[in-house]
mmCIF file of C-alpha atoms in Angstrom:
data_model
loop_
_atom_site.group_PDB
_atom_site.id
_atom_site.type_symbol
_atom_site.label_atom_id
_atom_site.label_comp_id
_atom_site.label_asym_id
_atom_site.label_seq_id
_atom_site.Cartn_x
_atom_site.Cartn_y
_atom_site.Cartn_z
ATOM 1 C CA UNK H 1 -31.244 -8.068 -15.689
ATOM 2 C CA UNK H 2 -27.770 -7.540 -15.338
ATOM 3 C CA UNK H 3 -28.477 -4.189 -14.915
ATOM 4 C CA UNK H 4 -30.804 -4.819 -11.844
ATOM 5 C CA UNK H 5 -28.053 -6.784 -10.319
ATOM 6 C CA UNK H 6 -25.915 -3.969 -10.251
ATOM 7 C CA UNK H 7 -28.077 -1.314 -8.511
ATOM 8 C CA UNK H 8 -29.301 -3.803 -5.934
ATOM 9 C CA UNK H 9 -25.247 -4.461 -5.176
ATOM 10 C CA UNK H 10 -24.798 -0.651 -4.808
ATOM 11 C CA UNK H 11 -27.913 -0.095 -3.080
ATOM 12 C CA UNK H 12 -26.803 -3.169 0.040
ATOM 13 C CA UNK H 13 -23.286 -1.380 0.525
ATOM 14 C CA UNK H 14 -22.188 -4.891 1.502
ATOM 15 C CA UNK H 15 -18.948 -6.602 0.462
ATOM 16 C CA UNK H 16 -20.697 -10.339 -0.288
ATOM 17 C CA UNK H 17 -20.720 -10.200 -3.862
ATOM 18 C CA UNK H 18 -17.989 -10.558 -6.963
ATOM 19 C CA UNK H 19 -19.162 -7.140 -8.214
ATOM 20 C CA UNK H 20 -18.807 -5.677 -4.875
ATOM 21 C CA UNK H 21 -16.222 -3.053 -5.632
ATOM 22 C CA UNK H 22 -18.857 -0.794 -6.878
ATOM 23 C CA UNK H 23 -19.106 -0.059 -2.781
ATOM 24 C CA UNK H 24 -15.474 0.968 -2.345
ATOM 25 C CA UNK H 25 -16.243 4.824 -3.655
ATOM 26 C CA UNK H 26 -19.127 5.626 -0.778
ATOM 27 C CA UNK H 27 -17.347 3.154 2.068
ATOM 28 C CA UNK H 28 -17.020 5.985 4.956
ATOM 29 C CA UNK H 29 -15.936 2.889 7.149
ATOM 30 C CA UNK H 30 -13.373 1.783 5.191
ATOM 31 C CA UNK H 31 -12.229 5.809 4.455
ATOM 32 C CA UNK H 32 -12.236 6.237 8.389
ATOM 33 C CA UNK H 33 -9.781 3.492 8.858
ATOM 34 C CA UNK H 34 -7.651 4.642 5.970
ATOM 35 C CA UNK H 35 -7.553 8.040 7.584
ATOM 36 C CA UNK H 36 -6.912 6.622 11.166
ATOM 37 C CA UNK H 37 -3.990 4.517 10.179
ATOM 38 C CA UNK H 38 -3.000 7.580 7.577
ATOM 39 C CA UNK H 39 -2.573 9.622 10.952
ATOM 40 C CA UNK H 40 -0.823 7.132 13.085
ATOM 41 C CA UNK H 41 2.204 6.582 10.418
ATOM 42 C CA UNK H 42 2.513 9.238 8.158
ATOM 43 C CA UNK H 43 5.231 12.049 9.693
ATOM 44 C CA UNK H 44 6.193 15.207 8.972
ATOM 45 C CA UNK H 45 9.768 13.668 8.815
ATOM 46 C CA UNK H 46 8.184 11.337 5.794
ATOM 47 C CA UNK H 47 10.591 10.815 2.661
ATOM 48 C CA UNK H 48 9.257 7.227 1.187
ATOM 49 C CA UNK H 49 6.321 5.935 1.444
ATOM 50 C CA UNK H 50 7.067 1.996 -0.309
ATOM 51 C CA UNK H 51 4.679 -0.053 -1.591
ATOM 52 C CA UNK H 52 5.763 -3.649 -1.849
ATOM 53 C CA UNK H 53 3.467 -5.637 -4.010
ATOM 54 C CA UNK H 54 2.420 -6.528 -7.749
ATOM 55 C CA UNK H 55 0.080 -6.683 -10.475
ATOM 56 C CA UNK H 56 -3.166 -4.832 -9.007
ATOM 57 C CA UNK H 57 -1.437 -4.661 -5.287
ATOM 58 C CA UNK H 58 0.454 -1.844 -6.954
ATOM 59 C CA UNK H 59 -0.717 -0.740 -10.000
ATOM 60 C CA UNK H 60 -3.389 0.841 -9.522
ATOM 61 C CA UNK H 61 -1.607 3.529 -6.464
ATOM 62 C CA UNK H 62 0.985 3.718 -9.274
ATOM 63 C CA UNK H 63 -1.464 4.868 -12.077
ATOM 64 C CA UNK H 64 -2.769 7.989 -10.096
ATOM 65 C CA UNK H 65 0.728 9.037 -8.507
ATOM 66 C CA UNK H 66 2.002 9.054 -11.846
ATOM 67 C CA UNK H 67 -0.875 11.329 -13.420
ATOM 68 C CA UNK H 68 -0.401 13.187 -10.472
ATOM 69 C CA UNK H 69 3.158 13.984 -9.890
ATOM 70 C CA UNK H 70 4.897 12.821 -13.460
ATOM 71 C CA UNK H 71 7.591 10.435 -14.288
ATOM 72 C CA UNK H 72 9.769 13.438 -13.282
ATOM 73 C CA UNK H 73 9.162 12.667 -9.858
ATOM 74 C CA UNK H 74 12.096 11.207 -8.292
ATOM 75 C CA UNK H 75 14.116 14.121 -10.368
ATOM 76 C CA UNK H 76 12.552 16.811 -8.128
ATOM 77 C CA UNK H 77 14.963 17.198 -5.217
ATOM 78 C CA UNK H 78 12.626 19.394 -3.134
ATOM 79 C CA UNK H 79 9.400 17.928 -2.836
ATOM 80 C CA UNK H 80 8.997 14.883 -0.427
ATOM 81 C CA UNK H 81 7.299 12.512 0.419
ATOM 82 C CA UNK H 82 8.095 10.413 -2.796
ATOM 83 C CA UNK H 83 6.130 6.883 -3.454
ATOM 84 C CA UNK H 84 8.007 4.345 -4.383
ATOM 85 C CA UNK H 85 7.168 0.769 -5.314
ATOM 86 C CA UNK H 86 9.260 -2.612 -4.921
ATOM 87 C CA UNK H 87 7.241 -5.027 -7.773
ATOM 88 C CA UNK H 88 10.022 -6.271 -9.450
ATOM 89 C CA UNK H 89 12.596 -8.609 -8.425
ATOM 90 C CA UNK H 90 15.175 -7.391 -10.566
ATOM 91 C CA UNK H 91 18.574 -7.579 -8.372
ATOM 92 C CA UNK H 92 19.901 -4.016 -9.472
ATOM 93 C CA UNK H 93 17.143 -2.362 -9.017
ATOM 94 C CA UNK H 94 16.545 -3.780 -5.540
ATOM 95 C CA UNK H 95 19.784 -2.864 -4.440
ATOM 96 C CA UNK H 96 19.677 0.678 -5.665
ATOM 97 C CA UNK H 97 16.477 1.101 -3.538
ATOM 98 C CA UNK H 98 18.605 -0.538 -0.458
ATOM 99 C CA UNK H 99 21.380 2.028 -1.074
ATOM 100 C CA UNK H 100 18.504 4.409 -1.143
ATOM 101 C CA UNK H 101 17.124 3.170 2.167
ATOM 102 C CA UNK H 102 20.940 3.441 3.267
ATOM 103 C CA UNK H 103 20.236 7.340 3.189
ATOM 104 C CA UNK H 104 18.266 7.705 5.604
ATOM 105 C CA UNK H 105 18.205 9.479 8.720
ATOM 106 C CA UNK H 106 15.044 8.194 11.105
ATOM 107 C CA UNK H 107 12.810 5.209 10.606
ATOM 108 C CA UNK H 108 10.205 8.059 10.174
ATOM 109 C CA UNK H 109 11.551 8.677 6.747
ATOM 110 C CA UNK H 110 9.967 5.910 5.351
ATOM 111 C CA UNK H 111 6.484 3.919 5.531
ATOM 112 C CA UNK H 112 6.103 0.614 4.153
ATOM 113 C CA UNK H 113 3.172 -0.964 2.795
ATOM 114 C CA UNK H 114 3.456 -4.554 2.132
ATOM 115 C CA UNK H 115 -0.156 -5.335 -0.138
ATOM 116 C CA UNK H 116 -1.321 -8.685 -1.066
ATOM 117 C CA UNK H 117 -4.620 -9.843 -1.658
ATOM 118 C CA UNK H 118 -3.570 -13.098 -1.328
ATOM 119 C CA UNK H 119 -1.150 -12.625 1.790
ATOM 120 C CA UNK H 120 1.231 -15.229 0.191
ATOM 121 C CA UNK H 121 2.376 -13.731 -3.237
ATOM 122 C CA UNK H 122 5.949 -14.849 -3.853
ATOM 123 C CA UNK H 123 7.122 -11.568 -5.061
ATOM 124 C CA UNK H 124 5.906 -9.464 -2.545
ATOM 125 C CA UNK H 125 6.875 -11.699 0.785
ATOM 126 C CA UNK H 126 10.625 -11.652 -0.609
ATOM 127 C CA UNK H 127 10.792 -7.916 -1.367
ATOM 128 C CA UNK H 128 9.391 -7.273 1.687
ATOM 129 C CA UNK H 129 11.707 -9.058 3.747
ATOM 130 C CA UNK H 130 14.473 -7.361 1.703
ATOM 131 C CA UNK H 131 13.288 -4.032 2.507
ATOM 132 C CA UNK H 132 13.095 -4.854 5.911
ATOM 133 C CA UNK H 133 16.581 -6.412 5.811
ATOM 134 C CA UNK H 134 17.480 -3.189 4.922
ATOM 135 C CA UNK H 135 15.949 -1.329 7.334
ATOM 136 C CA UNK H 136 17.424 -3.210 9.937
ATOM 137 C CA UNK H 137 20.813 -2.005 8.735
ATOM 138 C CA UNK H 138 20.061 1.354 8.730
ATOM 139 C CA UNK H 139 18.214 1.525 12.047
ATOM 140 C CA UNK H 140 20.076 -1.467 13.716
ATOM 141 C CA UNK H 141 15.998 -2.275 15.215
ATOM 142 C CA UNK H 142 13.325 -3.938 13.606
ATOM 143 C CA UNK H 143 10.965 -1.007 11.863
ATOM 144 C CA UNK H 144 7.820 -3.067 12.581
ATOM 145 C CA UNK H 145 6.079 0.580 13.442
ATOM 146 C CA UNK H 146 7.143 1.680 9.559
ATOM 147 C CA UNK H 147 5.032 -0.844 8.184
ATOM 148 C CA UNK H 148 1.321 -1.614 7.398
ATOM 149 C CA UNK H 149 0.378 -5.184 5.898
ATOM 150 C CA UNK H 150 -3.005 -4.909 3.904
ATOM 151 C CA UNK H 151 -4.440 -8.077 2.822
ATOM 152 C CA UNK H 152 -7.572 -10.254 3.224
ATOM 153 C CA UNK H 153 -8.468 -10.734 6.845
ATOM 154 C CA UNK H 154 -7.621 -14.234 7.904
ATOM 155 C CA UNK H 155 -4.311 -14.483 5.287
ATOM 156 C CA UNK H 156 -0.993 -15.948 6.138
ATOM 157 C CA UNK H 157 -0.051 -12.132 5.988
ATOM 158 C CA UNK H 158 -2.769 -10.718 8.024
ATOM 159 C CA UNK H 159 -2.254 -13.652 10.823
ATOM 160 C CA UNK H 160 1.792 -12.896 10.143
ATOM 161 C CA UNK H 161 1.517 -9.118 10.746
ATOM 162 C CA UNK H 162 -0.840 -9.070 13.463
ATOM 163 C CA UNK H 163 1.621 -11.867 15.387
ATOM 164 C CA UNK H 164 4.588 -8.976 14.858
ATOM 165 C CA UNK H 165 2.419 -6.172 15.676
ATOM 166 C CA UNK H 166 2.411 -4.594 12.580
ATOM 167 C CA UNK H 167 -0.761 -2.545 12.030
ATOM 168 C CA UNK H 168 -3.137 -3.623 9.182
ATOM 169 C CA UNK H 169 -5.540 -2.902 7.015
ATOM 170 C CA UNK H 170 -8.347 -5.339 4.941
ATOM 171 C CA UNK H 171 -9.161 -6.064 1.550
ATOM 172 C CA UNK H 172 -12.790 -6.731 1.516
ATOM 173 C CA UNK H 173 -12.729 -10.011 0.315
ATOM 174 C CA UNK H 174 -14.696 -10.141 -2.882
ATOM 175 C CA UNK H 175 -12.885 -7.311 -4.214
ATOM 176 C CA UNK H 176 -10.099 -8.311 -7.011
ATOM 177 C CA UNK H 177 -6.591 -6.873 -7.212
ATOM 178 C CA UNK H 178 -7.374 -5.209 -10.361
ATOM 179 C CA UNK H 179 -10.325 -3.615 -8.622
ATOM 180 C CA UNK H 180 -8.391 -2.626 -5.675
ATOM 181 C CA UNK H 181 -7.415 0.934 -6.113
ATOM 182 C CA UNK H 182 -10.402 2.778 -4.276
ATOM 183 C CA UNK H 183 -9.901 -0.135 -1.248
ATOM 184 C CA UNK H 184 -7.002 0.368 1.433
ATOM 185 C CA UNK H 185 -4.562 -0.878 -1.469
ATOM 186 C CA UNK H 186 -4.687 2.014 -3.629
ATOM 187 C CA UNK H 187 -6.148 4.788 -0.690
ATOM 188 C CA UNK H 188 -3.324 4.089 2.146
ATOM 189 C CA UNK H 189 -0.519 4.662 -0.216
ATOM 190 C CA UNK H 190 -1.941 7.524 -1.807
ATOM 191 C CA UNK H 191 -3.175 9.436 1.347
ATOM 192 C CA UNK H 192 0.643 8.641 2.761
ATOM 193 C CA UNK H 193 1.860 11.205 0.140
ATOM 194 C CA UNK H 194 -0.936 13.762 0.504
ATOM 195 C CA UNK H 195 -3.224 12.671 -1.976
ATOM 196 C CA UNK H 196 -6.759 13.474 -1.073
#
């Protein structure tokens, strides 16, 4: 029976049930919208590409960039853009990545995605406005065109970033962090690096 339920989730390509992430793979819509936002903020001029999140916000980006491009990766002077992700609030590391942010020459250098299903994770809203802190010493301007919120539609974050002007992106609502990776979450961040 269970089964049955499954194919006749796959077969509505609708996002109304828990197992709804079995849609993400064949959603052109969502792909489309990936792509157009892909186009808008990713440069030639592109060095970071940040993810700012946790648990299946990040994870699941992080998996495939890592089978992809090695633990090596930051060791590899020549080949840009590098992903990077702000999920832990360790102090040193945070201010390594601000020295790193520091470095840089245009606000182009660097995208920003700031990913929460819940659009209030605790973790995630104070990296984030470290980052941005950040940025705003380097550039002396807020970098509000660096960044993409993705979170579910109607979240303190997605009412936040769309108050700021900040482009976003949705999480279709059924679909769990941990099941995120084929939805904007795991696709934006990839695609900002060259994945296909």
């Amino acid at each position: 029976a269970y089964t049955a339920r499954l194919r006749q989730i796959r077969q509505s390509d609708a996002y109304d049930e828990p197992e709804s992430s079995l849609n993400l793979p064949t959603d052109s819509t969502l792909l489309e919208q990936v792509k157009t936002v892909a186009g808008q903020k990713v440069t030639p001029a592109l060095k970071y590409s940040i993810v700012v999140g946790i648990g299946g916000s990040s994870q699941g980006a992080r998996a495939v960039y890592d089978a992809l491009f090695g633990a090596r990766d930051m060791l590899e002077p020549a080949r840009f853009p590098k992903m990077l992700f702000a999920e832990t609030t360790d102090p040193e590391w945070l201010a390594a990545m601000g020295q790193l942010l520091e470095t840089l020459e245009a606000p182009e250098n660097v995208l920003v995605m700031v990913i929460s299903k819940s659009g209030g994770t605790t973790e995630t809203v104070a990296n984030f406005e470290i980052v941005m802190q950040a940025l705003h010493g380097t550039f002396g301007q807020p970098s509000k065109e660096r960044v993409v919120a993705i979170t579910d539609e109607g979240s303190k974050l997605w009412e936040a970033a769309g108050a700021k002007g900040i482009a976003r992106l949705a999480i279709p609502a059924p679909v769990g962090g941990r099941y995120s990776v084929l939805s904007a979450v795991g696709l934006l961040p990839l695609a900002s690096v060259g994945i296909d």
